[in-house]
Coordinates of C-alpha atoms and ligand atoms in Angstrom, one line a residue:
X1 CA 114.1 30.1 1.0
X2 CA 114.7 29.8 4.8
X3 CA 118.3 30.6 6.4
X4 CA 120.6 27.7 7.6
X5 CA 120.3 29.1 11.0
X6 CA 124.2 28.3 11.2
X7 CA 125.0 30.4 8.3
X8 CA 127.8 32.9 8.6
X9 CA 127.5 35.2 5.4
X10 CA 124.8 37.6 6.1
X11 CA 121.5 37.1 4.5
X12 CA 120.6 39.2 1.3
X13 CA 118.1 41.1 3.2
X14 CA 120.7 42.2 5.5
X15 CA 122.9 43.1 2.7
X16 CA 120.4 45.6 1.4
X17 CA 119.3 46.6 4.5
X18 CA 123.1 47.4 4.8
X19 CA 123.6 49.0 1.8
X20 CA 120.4 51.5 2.1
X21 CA 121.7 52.8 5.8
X22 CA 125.4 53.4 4.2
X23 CA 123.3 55.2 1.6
X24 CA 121.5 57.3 4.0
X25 CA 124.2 57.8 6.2
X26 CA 126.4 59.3 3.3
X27 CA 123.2 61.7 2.2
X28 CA 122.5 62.9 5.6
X29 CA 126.2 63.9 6.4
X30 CA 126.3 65.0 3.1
X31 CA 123.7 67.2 3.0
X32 CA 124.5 68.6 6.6
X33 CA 127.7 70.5 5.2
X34 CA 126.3 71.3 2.0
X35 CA 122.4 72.1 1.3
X36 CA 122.0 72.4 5.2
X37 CA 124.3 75.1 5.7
X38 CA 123.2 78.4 6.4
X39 CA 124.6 81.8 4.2
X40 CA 127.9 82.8 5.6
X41 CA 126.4 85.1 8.4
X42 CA 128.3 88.9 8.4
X43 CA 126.4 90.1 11.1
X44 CA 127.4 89.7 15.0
X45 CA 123.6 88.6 15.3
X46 CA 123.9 86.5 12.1
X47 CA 127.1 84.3 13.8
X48 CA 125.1 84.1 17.0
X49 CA 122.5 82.0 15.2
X50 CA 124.7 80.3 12.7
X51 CA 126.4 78.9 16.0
X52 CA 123.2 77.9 17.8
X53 CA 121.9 75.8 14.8
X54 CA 125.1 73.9 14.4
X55 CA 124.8 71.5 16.9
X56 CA 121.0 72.0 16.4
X57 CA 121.7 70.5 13.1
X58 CA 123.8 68.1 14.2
X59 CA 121.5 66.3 16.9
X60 CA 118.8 66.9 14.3
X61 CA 120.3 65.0 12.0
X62 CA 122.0 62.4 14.3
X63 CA 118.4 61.3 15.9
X64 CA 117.1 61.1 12.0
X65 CA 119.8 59.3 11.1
X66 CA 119.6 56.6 13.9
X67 CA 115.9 56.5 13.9
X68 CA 115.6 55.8 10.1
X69 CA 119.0 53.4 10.5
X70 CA 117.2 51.3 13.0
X71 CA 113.4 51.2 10.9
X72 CA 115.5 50.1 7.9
X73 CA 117.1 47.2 9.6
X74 CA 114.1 46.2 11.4
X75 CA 112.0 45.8 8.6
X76 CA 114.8 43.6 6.9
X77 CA 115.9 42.2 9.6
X78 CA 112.2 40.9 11.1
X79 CA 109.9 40.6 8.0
X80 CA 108.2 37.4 8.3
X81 CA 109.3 34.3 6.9
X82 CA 107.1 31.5 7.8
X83 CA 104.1 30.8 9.9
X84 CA 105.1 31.1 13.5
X85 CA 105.0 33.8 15.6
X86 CA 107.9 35.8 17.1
X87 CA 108.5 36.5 21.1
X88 CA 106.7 38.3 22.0
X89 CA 107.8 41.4 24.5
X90 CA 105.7 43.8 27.1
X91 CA 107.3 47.2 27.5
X92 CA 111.3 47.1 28.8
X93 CA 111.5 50.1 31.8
X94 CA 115.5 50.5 30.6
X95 CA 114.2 51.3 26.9
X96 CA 111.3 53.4 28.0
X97 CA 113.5 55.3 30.5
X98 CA 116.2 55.9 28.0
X99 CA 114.1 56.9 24.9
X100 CA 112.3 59.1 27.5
X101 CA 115.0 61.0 29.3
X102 CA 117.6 61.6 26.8
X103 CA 114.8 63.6 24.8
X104 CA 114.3 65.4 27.6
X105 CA 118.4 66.5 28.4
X106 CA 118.6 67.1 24.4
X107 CA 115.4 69.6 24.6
X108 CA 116.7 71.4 28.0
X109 CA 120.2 71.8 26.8
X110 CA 118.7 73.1 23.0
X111 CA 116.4 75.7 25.1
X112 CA 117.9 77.3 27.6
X113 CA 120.3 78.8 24.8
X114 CA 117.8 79.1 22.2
X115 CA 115.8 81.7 24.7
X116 CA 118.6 83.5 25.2
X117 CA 119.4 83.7 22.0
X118 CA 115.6 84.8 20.8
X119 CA 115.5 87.3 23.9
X120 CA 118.9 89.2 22.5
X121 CA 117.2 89.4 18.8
X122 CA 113.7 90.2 20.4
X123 CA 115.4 93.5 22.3
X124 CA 116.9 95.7 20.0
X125 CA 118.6 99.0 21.8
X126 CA 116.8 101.9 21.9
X127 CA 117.4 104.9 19.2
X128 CA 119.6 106.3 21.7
X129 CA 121.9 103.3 22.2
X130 CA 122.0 102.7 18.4
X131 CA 124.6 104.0 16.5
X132 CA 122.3 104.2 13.0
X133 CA 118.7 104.4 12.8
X134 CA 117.6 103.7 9.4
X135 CA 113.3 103.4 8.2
X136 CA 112.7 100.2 6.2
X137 CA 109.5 101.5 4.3
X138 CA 108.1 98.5 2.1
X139 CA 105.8 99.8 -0.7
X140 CA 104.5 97.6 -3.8
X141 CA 106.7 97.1 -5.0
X142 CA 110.1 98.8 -3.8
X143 CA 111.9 99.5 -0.2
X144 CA 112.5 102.4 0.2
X145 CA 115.1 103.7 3.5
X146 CA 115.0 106.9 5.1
X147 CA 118.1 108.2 8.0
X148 CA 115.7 110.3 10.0
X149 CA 118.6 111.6 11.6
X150 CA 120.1 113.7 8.0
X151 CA 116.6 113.5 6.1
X152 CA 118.7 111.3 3.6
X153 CA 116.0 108.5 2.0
X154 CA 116.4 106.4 -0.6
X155 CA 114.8 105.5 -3.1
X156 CA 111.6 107.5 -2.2
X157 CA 109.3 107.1 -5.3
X158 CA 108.2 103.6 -7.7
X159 CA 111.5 102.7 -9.4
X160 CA 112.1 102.4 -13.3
X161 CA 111.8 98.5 -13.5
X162 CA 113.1 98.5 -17.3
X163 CA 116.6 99.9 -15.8
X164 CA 116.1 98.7 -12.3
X165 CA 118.8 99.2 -9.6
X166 CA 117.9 97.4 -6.1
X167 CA 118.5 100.2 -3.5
X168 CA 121.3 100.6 -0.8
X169 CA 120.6 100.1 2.7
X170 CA 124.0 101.5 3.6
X171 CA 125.3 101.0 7.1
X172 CA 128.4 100.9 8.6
X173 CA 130.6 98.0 9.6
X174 CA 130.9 97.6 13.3
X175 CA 128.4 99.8 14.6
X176 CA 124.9 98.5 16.0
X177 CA 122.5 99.5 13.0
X178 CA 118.2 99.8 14.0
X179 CA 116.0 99.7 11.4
X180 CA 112.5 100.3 11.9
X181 CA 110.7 98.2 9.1
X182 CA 107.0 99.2 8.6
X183 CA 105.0 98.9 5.2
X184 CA 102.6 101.2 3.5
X185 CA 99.9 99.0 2.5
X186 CA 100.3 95.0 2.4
X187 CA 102.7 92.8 4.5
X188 CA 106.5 92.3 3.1
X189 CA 109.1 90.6 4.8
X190 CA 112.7 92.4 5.2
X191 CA 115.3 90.0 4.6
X192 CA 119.1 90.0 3.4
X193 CA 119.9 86.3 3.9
X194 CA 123.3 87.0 5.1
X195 CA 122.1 88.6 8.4
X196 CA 120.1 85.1 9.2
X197 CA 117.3 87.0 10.5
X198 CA 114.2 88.3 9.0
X199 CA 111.3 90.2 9.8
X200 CA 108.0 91.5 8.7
X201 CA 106.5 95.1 7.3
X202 CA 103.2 95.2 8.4
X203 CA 101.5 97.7 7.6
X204 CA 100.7 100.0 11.1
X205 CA 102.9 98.7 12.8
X206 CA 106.6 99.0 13.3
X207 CA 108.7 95.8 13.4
X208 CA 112.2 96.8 15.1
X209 CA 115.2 94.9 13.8
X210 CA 118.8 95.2 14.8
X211 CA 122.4 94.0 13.5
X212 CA 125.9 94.7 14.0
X213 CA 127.7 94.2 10.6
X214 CA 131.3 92.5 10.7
X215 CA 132.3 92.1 7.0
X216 CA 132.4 95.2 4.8
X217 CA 130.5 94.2 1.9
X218 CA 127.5 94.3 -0.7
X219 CA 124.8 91.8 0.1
X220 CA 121.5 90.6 -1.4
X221 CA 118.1 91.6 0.2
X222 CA 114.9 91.4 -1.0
X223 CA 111.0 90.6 0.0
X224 CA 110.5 87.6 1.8
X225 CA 106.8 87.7 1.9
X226 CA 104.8 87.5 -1.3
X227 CA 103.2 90.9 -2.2
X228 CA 101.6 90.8 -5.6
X229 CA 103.0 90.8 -9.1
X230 CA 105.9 92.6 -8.8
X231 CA 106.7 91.0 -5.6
X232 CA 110.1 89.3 -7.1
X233 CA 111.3 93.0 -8.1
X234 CA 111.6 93.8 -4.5
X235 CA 115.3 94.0 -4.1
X236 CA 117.9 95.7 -2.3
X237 CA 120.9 95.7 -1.4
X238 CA 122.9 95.7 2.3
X239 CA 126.3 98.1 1.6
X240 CA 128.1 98.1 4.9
X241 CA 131.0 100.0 4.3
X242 CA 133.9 101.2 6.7
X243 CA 132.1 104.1 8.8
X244 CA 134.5 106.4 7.2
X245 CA 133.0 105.7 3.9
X246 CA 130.0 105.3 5.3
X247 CA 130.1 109.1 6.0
X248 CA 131.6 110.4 3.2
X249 CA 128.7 108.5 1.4
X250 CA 126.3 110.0 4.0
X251 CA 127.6 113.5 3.1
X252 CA 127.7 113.0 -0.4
X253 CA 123.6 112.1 -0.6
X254 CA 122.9 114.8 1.7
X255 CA 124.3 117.3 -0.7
X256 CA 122.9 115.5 -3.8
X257 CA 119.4 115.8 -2.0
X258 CA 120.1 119.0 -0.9
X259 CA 120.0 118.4 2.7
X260 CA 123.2 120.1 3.2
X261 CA 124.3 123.2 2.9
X262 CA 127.4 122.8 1.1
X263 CA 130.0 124.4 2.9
X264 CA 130.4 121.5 5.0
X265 CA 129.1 122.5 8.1
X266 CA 126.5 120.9 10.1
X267 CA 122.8 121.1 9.3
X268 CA 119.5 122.1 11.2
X269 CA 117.8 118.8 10.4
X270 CA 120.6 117.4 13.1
X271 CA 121.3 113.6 13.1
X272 CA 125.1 112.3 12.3
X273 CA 128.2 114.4 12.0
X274 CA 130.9 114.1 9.7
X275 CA 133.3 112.3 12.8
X276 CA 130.6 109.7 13.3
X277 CA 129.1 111.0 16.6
X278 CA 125.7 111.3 16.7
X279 CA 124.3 115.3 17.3
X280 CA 121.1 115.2 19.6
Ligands
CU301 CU1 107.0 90.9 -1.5

């Protein structure tokens, strides 16, 4: 079964060897606009990653794809055939240099922005510099959000699971939004997948989170961190609405709760008025 050494048709190992990489090449590009992907980000902090990992995602998958390109054809393409020995080769400084110092650029170039990127997420503005402070209280097995500035909270006691209706962070669009996440007795994990970024409730501590919403709109959120049976019933909801809705909706619960005092002036208990600005 040896090869005419003069023959032109490739072998039937290369042929395979051939096929598999056009195989792999197809799935990996495949994959990299499809299951890869990210949720469409509607947060300014939620684009800034989404546009990080891109070409993350892309070298990633580049360097897998090569790698695993170049172990397929070498083990068609050199699997022994008969009893003598290959050449045999010592180390080659261009190869080691190369395989050595194009890691390095690809890492520097990938860090530098990926710091910066983690500092801006890591330094959220202070309650001042917010325009909306909301409390992300996890319980087992609900979230519950308070506004400390109009007393408003939601969804303050254990929900009716038989009728369950996740509850509404509600925010509004284009204004920087802080929520303090904290739990009141195991760790849960604050998440709306559309934001890209998650973070934990733990409980004595509060975790500081902060987003900038750009696309009015109801998204999913739920419990990212497993919390005991009802763990999957942990569900909300991220409304970001335009902030004129935003404040009729703030006014509206207010009353409902009984924060306000009806006549449509501003209350004691302080916090946003009905023009948006914030009373200290
Ligand atoms: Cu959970």
């Amino acid at each position: 079964m040896t090869q005419p050494p003069a023959n032109r048709r490739p072998s039937n190992s290369m042929v395979i060897a051939g096929i598999l990489i056009l195989i792999l090449a197809i799935v990996t590009v495949y994959s990299a606009f499809t299951v890869f992907q990210l949720p469409d980000p509607v947060t300014e902090q939620g684009e800034r990653i989404n546009t990080f990992y891109q070409p993350v995602m892309v070298i990633s998958f580049a360097v897998f794809l090569l790698v695993t390109s170049a172990l397929i054809f070498a083990v068609f393409r050199y699997q022994r055939r008969g009893p003598e020995i290959p050449e045999q080769i010592h180390g080659s400084s261009v190869l080691e240099m190369a395989w050595t110092i194009i890691p390095i650029i690809i890492l520097v170039a990938l860090f530098v922005p990926a710091v910066a990127l983690v500092i801006d997420l890591k330094t959220p503005p202070s309650e001042d510099e917010a325009d909306i402070v909301v409390e992300a209280v996890g319980h087992q097995w609900w979230w519950e959000f308070i506004y400390p500035d109009s007393g408003v909270r939601i969804q303050s006691t254990p929900p009716n699971y038989d009728e369950f209706d996740p509850p509404a962070l509600v925010v509004p669009v284009g204004q920087t939004v802080l929520v303090k996440v904290r739990s009141t007795d195991v760790i849960h994990s604050f998440y709306a997948p559309q934001t890209l970024y998650k973070i934990q409730a733990v409980p004595g501590n509060v975790n500081l989170l902060h987003f900038t919403v750009t696309k009015a709109g109801v998204y999913h959120g739920q419990c990212y961190q497993f919390c005991g049976l009802r763990h999957s019933d942990m569900l909300f909801v991220l409304d970001a609405r335009d902030p004129a809705d935003y404040e009729r909706w703030l006014q509206q619960t207010r009353q409902a709760q009984g924060l306000d005092d009806g006549a449509g002036t501003e209350i004691a208990v302080g916090g946003v008025s009905r023009d948006g600005t914030k009373a200290e």
